[in-house]
Every structure is written in C-alpha cells, then in structure tokens.
mmCIF file with all atom_site columns, C-alpha atoms in Angstrom:
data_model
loop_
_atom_site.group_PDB
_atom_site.id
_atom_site.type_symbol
_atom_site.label_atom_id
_atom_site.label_alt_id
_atom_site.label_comp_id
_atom_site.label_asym_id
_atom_site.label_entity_id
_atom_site.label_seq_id
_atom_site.pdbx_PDB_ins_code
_atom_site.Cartn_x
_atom_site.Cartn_y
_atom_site.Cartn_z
_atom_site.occupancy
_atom_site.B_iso_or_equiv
_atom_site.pdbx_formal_charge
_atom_site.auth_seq_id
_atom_site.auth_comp_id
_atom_site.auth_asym_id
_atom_site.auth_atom_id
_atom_site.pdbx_PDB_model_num
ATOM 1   C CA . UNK H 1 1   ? 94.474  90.531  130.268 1.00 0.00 ? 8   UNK H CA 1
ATOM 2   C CA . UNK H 1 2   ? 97.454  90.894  132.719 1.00 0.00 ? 9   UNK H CA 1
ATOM 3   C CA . UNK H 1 3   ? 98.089  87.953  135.040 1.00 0.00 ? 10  UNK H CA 1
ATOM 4   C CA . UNK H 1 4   ? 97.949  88.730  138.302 1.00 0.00 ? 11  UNK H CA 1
ATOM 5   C CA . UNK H 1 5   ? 100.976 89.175  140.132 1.00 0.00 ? 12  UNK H CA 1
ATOM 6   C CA . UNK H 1 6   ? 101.639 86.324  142.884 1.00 0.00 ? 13  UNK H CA 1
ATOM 7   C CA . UNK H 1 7   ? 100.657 87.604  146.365 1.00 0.00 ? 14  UNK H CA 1
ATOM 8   C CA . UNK H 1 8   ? 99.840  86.499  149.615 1.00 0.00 ? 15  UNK H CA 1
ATOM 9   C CA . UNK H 1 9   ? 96.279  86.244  150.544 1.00 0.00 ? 16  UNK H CA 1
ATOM 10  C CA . UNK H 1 10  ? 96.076  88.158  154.160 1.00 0.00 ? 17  UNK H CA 1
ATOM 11  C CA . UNK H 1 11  ? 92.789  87.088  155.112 1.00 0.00 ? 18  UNK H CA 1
ATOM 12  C CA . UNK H 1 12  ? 93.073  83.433  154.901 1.00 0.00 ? 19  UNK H CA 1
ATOM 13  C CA . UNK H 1 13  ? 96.562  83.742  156.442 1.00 0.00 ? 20  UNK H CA 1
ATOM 14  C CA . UNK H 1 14  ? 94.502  85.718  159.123 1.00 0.00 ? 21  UNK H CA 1
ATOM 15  C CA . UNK H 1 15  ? 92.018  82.648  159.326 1.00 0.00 ? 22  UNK H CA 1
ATOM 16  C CA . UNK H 1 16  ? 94.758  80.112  160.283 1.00 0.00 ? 23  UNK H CA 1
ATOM 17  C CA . UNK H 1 17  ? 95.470  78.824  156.324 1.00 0.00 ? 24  UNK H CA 1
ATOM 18  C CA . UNK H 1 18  ? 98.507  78.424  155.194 1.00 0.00 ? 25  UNK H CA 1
ATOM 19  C CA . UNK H 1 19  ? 99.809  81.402  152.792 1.00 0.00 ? 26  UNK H CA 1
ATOM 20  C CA . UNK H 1 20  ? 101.111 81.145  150.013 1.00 0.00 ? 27  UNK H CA 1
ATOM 21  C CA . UNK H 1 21  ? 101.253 82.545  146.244 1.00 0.00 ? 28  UNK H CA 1
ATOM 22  C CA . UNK H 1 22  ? 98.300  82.489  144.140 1.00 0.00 ? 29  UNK H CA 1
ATOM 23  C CA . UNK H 1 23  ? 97.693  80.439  140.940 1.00 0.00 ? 30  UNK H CA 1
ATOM 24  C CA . UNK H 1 24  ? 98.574  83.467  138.385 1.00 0.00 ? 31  UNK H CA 1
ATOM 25  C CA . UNK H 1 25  ? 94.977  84.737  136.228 1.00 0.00 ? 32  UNK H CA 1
ATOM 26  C CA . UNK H 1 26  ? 94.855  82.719  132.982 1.00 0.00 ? 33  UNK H CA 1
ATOM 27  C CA . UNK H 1 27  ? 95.306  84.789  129.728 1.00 0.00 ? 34  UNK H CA 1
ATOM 28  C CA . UNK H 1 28  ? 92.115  86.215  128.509 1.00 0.00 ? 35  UNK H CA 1
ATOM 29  C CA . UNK H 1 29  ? 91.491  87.507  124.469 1.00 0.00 ? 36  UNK H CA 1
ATOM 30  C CA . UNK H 1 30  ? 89.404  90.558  124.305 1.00 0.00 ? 37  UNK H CA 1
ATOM 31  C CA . UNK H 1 31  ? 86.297  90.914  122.156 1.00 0.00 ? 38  UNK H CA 1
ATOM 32  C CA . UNK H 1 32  ? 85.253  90.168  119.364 1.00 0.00 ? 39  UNK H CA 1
ATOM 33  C CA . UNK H 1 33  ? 83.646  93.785  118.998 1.00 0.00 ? 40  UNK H CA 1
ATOM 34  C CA . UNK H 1 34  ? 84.675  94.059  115.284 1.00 0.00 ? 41  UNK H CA 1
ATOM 35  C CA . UNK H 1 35  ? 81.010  93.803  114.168 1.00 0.00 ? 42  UNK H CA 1
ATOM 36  C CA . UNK H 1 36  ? 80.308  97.209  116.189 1.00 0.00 ? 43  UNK H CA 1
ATOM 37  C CA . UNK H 1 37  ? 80.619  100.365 114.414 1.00 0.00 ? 44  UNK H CA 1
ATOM 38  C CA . UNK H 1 38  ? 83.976  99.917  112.112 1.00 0.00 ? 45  UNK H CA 1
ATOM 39  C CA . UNK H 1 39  ? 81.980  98.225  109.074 1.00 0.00 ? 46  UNK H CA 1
ATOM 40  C CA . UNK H 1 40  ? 80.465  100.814 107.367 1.00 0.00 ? 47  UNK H CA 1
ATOM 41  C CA . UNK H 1 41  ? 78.705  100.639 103.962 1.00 0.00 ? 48  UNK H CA 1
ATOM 42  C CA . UNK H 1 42  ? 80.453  99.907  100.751 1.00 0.00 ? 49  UNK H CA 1
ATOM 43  C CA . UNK H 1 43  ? 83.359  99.000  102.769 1.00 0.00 ? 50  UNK H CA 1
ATOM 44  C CA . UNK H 1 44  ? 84.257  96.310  100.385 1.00 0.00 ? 51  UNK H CA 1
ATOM 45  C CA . UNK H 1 45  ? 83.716  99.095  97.087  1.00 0.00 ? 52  UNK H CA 1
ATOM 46  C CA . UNK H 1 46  ? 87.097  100.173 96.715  1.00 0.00 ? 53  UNK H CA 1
ATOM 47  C CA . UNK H 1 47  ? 86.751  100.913 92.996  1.00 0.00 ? 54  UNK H CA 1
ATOM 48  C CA . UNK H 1 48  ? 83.650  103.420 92.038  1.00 0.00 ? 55  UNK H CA 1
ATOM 49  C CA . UNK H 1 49  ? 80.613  101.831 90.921  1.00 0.00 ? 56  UNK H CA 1
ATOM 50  C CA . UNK H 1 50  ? 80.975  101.035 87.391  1.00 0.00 ? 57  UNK H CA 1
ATOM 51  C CA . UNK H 1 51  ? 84.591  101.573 87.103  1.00 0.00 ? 58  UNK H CA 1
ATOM 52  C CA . UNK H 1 52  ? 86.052  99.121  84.211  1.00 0.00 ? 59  UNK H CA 1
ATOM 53  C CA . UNK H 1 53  ? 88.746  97.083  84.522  1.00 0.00 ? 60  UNK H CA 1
ATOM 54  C CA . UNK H 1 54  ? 88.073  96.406  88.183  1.00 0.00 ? 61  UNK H CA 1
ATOM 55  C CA . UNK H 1 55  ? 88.584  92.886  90.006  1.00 0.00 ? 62  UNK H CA 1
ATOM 56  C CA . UNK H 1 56  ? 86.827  91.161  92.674  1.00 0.00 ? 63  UNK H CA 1
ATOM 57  C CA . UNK H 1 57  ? 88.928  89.212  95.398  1.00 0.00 ? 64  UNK H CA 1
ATOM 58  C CA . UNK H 1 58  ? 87.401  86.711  97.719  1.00 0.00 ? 65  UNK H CA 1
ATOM 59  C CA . UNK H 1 59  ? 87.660  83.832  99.544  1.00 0.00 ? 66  UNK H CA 1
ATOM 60  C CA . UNK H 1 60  ? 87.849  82.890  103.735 1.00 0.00 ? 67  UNK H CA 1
ATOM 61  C CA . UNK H 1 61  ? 89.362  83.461  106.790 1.00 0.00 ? 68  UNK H CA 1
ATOM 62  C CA . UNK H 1 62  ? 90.199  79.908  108.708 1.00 0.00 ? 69  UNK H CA 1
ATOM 63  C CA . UNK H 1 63  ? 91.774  78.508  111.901 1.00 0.00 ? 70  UNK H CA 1
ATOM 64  C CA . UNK H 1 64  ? 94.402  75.922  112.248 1.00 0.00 ? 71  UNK H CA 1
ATOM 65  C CA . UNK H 1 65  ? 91.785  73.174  112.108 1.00 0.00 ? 72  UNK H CA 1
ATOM 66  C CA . UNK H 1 66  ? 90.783  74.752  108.989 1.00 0.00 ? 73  UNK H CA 1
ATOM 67  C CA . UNK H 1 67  ? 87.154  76.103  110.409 1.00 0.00 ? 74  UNK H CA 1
ATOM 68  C CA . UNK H 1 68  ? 85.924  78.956  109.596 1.00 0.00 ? 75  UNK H CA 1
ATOM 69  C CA . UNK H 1 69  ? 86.080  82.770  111.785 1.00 0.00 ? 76  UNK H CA 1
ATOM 70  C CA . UNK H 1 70  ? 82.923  84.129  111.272 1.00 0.00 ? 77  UNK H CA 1
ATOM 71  C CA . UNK H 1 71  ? 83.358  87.810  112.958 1.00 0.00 ? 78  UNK H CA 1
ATOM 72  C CA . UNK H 1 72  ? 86.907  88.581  111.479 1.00 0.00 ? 79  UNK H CA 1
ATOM 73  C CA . UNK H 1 73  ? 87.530  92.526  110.197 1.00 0.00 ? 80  UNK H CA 1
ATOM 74  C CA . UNK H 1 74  ? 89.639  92.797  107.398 1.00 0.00 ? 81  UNK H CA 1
ATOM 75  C CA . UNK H 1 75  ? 91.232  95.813  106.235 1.00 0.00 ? 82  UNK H CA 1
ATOM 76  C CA . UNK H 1 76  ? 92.987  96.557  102.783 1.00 0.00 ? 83  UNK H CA 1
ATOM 77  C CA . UNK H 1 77  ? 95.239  99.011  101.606 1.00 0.00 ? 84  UNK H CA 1
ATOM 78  C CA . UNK H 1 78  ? 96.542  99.548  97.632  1.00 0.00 ? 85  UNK H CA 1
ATOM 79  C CA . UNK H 1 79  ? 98.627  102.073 95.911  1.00 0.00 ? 86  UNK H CA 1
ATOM 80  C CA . UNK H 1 80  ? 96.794  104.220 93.447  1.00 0.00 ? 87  UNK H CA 1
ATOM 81  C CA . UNK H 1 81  ? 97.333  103.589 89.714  1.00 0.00 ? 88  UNK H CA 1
ATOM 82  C CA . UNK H 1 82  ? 100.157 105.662 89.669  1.00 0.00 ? 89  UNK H CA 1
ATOM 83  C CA . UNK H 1 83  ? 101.953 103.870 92.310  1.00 0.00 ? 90  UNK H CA 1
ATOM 84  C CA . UNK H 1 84  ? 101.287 106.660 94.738  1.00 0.00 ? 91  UNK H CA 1
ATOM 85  C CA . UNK H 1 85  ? 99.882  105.621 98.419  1.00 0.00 ? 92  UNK H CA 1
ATOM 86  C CA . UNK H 1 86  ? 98.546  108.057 99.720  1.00 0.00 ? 93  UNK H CA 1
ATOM 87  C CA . UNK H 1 87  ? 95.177  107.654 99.090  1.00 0.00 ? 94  UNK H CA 1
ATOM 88  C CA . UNK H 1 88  ? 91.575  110.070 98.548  1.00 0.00 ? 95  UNK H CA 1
ATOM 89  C CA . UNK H 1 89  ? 90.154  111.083 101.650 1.00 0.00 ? 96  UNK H CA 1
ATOM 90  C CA . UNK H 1 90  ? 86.741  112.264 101.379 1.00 0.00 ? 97  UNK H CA 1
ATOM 91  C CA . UNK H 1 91  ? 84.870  109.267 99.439  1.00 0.00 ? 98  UNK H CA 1
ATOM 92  C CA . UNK H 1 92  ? 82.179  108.387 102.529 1.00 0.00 ? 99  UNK H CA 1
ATOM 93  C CA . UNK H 1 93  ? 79.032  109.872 102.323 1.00 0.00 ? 100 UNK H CA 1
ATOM 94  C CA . UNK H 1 94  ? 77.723  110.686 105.907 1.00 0.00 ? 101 UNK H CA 1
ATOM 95  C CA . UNK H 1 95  ? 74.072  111.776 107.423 1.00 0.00 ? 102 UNK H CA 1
ATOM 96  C CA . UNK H 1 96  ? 74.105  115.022 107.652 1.00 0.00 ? 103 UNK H CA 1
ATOM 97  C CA . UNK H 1 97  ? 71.954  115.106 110.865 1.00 0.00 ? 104 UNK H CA 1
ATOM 98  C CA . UNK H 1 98  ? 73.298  112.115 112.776 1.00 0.00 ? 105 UNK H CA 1
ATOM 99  C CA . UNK H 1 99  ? 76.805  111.856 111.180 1.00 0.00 ? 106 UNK H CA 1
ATOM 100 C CA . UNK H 1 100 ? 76.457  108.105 110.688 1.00 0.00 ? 107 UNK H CA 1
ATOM 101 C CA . UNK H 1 101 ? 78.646  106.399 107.437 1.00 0.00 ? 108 UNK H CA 1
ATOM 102 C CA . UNK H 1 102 ? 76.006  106.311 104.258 1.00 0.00 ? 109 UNK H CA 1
ATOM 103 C CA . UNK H 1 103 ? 78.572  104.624 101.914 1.00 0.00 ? 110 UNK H CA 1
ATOM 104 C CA . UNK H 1 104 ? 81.106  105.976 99.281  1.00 0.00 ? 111 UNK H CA 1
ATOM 105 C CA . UNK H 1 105 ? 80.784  108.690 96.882  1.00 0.00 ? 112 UNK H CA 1
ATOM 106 C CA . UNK H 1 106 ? 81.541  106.311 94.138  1.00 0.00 ? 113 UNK H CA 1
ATOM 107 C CA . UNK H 1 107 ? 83.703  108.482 92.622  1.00 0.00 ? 114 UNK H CA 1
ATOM 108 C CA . UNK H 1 108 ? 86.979  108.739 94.478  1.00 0.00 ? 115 UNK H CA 1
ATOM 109 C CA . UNK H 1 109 ? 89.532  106.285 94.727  1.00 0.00 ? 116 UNK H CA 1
ATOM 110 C CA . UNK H 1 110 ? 90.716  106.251 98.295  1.00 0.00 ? 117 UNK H CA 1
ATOM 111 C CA . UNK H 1 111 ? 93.031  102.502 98.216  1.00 0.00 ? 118 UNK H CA 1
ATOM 112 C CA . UNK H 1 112 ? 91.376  101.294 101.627 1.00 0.00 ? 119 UNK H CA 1
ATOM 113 C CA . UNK H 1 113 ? 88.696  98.932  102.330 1.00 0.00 ? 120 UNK H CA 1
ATOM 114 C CA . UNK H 1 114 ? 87.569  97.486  105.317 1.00 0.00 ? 121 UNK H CA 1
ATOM 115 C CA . UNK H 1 115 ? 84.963  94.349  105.350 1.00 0.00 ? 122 UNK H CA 1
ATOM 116 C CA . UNK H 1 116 ? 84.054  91.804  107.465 1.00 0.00 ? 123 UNK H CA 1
ATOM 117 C CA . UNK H 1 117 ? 83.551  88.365  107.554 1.00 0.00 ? 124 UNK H CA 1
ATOM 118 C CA . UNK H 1 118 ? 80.246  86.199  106.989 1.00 0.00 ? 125 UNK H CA 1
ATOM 119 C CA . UNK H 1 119 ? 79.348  83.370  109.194 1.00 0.00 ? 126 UNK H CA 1
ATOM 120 C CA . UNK H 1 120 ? 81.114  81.350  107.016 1.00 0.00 ? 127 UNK H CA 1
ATOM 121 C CA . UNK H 1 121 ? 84.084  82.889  107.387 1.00 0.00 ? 128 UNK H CA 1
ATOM 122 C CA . UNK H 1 122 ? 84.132  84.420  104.104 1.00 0.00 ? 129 UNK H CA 1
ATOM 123 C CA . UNK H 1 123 ? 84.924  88.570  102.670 1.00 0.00 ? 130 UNK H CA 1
ATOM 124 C CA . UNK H 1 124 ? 85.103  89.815  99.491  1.00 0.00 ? 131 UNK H CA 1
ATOM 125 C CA . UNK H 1 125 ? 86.440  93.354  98.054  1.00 0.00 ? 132 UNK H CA 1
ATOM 126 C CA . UNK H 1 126 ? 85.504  95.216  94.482  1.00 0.00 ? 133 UNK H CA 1
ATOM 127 C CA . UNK H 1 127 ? 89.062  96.844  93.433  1.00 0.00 ? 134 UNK H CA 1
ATOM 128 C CA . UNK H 1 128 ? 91.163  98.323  90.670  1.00 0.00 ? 135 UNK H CA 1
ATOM 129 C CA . UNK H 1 129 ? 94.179  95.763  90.015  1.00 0.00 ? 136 UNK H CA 1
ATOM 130 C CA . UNK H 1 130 ? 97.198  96.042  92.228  1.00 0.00 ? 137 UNK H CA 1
ATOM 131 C CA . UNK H 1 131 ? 100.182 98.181  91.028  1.00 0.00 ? 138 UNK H CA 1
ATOM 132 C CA . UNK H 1 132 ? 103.384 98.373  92.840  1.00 0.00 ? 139 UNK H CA 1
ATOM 133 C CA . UNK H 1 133 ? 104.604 101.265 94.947  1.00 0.00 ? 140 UNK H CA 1
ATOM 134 C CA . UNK H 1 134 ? 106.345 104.230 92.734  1.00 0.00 ? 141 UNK H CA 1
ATOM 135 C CA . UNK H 1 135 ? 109.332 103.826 93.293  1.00 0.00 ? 142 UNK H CA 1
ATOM 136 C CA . UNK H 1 136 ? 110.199 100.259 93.922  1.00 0.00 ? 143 UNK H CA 1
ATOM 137 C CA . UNK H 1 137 ? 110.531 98.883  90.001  1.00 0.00 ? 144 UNK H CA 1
ATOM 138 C CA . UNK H 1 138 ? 111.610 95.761  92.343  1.00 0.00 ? 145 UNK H CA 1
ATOM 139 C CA . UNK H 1 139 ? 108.143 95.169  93.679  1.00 0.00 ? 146 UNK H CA 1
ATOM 140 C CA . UNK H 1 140 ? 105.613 92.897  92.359  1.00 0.00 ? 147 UNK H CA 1
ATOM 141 C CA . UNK H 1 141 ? 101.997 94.202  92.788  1.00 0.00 ? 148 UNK H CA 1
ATOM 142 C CA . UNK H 1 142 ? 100.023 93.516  95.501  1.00 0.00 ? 149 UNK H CA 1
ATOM 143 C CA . UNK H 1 143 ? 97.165  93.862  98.378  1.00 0.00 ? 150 UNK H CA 1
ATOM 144 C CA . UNK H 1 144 ? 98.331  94.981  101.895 1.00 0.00 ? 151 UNK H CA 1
ATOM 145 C CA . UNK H 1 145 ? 95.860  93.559  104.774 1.00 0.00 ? 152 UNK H CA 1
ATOM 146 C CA . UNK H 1 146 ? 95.381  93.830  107.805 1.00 0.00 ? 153 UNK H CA 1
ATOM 147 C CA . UNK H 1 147 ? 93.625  91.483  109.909 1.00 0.00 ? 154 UNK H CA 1
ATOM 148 C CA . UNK H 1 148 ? 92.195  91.445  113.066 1.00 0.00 ? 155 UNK H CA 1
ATOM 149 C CA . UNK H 1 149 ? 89.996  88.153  114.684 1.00 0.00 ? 156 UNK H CA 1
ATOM 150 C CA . UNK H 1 150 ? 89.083  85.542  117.652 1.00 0.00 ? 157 UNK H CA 1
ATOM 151 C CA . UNK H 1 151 ? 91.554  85.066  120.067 1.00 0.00 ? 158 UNK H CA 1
ATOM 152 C CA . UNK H 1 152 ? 94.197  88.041  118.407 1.00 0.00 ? 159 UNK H CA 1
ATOM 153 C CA . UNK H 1 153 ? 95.588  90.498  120.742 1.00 0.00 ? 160 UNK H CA 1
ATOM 154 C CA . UNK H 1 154 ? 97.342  91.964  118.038 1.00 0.00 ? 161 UNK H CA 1
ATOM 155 C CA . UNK H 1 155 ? 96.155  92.449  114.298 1.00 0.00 ? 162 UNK H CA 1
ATOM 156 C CA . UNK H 1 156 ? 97.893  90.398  111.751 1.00 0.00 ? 163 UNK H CA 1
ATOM 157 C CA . UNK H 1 157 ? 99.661  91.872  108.147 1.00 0.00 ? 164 UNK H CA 1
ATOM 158 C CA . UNK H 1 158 ? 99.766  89.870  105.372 1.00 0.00 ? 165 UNK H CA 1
ATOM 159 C CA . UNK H 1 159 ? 99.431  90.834  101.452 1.00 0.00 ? 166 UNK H CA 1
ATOM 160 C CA . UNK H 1 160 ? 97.960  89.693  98.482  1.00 0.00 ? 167 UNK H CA 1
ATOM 161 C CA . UNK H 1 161 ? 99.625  89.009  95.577  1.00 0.00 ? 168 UNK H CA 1
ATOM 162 C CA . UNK H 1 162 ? 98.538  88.205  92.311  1.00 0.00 ? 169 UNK H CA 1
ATOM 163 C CA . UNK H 1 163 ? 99.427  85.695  89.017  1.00 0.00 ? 170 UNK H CA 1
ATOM 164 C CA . UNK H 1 164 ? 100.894 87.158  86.037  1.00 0.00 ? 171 UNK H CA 1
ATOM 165 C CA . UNK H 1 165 ? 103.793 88.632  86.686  1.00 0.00 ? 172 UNK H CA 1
ATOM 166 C CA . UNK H 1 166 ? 106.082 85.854  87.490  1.00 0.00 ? 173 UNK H CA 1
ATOM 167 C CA . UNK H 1 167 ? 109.264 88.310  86.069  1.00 0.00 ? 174 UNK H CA 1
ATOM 168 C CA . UNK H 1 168 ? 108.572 90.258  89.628  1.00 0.00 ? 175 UNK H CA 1
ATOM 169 C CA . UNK H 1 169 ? 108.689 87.381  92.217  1.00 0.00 ? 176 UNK H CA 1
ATOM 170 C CA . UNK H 1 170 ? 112.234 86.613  92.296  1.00 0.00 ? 177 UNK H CA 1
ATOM 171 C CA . UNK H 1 171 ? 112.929 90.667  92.586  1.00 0.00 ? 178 UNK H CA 1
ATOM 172 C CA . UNK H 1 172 ? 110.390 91.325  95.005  1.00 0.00 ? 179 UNK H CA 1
ATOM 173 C CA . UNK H 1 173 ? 112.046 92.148  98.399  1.00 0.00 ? 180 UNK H CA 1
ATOM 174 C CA . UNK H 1 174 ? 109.698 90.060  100.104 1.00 0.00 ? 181 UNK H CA 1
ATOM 175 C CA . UNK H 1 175 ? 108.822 87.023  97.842  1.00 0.00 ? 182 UNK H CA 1
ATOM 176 C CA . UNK H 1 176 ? 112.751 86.550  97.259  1.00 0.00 ? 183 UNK H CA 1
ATOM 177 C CA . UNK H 1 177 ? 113.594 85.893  100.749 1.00 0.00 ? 184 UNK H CA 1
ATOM 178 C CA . UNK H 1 178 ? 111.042 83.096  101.458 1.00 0.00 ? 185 UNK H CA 1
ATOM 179 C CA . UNK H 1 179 ? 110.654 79.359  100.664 1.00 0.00 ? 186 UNK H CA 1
ATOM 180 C CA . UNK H 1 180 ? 108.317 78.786  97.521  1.00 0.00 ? 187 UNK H CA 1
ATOM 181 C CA . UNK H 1 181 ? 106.122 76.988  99.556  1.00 0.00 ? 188 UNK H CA 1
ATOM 182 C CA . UNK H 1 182 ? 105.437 79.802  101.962 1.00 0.00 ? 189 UNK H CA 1
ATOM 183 C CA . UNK H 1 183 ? 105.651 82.774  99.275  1.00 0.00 ? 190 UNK H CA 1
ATOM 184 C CA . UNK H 1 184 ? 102.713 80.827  97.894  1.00 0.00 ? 191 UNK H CA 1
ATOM 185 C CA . UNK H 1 185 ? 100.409 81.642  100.917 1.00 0.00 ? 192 UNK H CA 1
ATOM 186 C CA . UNK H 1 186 ? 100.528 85.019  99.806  1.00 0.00 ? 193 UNK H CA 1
ATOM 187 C CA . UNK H 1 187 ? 99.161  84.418  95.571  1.00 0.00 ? 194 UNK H CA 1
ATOM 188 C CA . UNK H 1 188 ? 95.893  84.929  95.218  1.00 0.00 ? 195 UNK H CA 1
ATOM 189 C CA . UNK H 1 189 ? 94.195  82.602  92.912  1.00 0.00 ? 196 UNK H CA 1
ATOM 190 C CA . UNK H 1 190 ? 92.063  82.793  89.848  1.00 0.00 ? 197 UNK H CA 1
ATOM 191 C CA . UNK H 1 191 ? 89.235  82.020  90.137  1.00 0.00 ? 198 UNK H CA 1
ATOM 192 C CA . UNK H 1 192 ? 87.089  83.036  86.961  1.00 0.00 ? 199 UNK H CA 1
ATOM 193 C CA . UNK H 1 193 ? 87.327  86.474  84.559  1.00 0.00 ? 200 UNK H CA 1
ATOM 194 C CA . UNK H 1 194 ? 88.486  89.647  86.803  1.00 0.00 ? 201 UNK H CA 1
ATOM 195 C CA . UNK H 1 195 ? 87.893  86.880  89.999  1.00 0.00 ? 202 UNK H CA 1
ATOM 196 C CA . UNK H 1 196 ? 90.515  86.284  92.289  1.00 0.00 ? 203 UNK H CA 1
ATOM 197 C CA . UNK H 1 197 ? 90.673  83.853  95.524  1.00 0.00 ? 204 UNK H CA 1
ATOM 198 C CA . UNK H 1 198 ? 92.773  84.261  98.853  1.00 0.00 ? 205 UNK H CA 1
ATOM 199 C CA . UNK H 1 199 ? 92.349  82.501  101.597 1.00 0.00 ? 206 UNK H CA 1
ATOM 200 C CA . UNK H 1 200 ? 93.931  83.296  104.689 1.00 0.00 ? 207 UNK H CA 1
ATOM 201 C CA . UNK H 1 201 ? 95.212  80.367  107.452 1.00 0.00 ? 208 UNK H CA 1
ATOM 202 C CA . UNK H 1 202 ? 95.982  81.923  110.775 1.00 0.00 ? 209 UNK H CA 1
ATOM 203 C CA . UNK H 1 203 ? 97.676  78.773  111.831 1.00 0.00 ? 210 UNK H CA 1
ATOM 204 C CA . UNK H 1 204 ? 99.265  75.422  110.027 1.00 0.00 ? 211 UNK H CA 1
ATOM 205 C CA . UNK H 1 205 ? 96.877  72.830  109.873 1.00 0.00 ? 212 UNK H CA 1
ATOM 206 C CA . UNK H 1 206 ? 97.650  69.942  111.885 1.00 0.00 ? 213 UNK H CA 1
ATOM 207 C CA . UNK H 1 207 ? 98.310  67.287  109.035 1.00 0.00 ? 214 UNK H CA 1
ATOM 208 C CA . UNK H 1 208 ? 100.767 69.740  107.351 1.00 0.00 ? 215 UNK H CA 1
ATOM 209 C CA . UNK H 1 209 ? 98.130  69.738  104.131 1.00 0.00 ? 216 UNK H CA 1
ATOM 210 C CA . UNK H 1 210 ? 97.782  74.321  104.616 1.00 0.00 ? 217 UNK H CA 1
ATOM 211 C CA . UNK H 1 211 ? 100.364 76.155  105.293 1.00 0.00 ? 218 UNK H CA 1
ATOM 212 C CA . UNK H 1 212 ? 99.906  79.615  108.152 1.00 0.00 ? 219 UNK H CA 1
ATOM 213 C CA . UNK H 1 213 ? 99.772  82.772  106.211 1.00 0.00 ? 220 UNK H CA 1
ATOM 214 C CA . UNK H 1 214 ? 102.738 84.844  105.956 1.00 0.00 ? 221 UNK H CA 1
ATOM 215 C CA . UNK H 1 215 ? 102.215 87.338  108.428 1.00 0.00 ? 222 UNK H CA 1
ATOM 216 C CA . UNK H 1 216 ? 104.634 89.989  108.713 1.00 0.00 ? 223 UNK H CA 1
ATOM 217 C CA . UNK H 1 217 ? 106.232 92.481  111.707 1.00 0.00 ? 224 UNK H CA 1
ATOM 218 C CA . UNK H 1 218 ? 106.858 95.899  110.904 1.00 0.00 ? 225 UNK H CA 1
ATOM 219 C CA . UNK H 1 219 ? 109.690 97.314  112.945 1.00 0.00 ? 226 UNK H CA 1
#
C-alpha cells in the first residue's frame, strides 16, 4: 500500500491544535488470495498420466525462522524434450456449460505447472526430467519457478536444478558465477527412485545453519 503523503490536518488546525505532518501509513502486504481460482486440477501433472520416465519433485516452502507458508502458489516452467520452450497449449479440460478448469487432457505436454502449498508448507509436481534450453549446450538442466507468498509484493524466480550432471555446473551461466554454497540452494535433492527434494528458504535463517534461495531479477 502507498504511504500516505505528509499533510497538514485542517480541521484540528481549525480546532486550535497544533499542525503538523502526519505519521506516514505503515506498509501493508496484500492478500494472500492465491488459494482463489488460480489452482486448478492436475496443476501439479505436468507429465501425462502414465508417462514413463517421469519424476516427482517435492519438498517445502519456509520463512527465515524456518516455519512453514502454508498458502504459497508455485508456478513451474520446463523446456520440452527437445529443448524447445514454448510449450502445448490446449491440455485443460474445461466444463463445457460453466467453463470451469476439469484438469488436463493427459496427453499433451504443455512445460507449466502451477500448485499450491499444504498447511505444512509443502508442494509437489509429476514431470518429465529437465533438459536444457536448445540452444545453450552451456546450460545445465533445470526447473524455472516462480513463486509467489505471505508478505511478497512481488513474486520470486528461482530454479531447480538437478544431480548428475556435475560436467554442466561450472559452464552453466548461472551456477558459474555464484559461491558453491549459494549455487547449492538451487540442487534439488534425491530423495528415493525418480524422487527429488527442493526446498525453498525465502530468507537466511537466523543462526546462519539455511541459506535464502537464489532468487533472481530479470531485467
């Protein structure tokens, strides 16, 4: 919310009190209305049902004293297996009377998800494995995300990336320019056959034990 600009109060100046600028509005979040009509069904079902080969990545969303946000959206975007991002449209089924999301098709491969947390802060997405973008043979695989939460004015970007290929890291334009120790916010980790974990940390925690997220600005 905008703080108010400092003014003079007229009617108390009328009433004999002194005038004099106002204490300015304190900053104000908006929502959370994340809950209300952007979930939709089979949000987290980016593969089709039954696809093989797929891989499941979970885990939760916490705050900088490492609690968990309960009504976080999460969004996720992935390159197609042929590196290409532009995605499927047409894989939601809809009512044909009311027009209301009925879930996906389970047949095309659109590269977006969009899920929401539980109250215990946790998400979880069905996928095909990450492939990098055609045309960047620099680029390790990963996850784009988008997150938006509690207390955000803005949404939040981050990725996912994954273990086993350790050949890409030092090549890939964004792994290569930070510290280990922060690159390693953004590798998801295994966590059982075709299971991957990846928690996110919106802030550092106080006793320096979890590191923030990478989050990144796109200009």
């Amino acid at each position: 919310m905008p703080r108010a600009t400092p003014r003079h109060d007229r009617s108390c100046a009328a009433a004999g009190a002194p005038a004099g600028p106002l204490a300015p509005t304190p900053a104000q979040t908006i929502g959370p209305f994340y809950g209300y009509a952007l979930p939709f069904p089979g949000g987290g079902q980016i593969a089709p049902a039954g696809h093989p080969g797929t891989v499941t990545v979970h885990g939760c969303v916490r705050d900088g004293e490492g609690a968990p946000v309960p009504d976080a959206l999460l969004e996720f975007w992935q390159a197609g297996p042929d590196g290409g991002r532009t995605g499927a449209p047409g894989s939601l089924r809809r009512d044909p009377a009311t027009g209301a999301a009925l879930g996906r098709n389970g047949v095309d491969f659109t590269g977006f998800g969009r899920v929401p947390t539980d109250a215990d802060g946790r998400y979880a997405v069905h996928t095909r494995p990450a492939t990098a973008p055609a045309g960047r043979p620099d680029a390790a695989p990963y996850l784009a995300v988008c997150l938006f939460a509690r207390g955000l004015l803005h949404h939040l970007f981050t990725r996912v990336y994954f273990p086993g290929h350790p050949a890409d890291r030092p090549t890939d334009p964004l792994l290569a320019r930070l510290p280990a120790e922060r690159a390693d916010t953004l590798l998801a980790r295994p966590d059982g056959p075709g299971r991957y974990r990846f928690d996110i940390r919106l802030q550092r925690s106080a006793d320096g034990t979890h590191e923030e997220t990478v989050f990144l600005a796109y200009r």
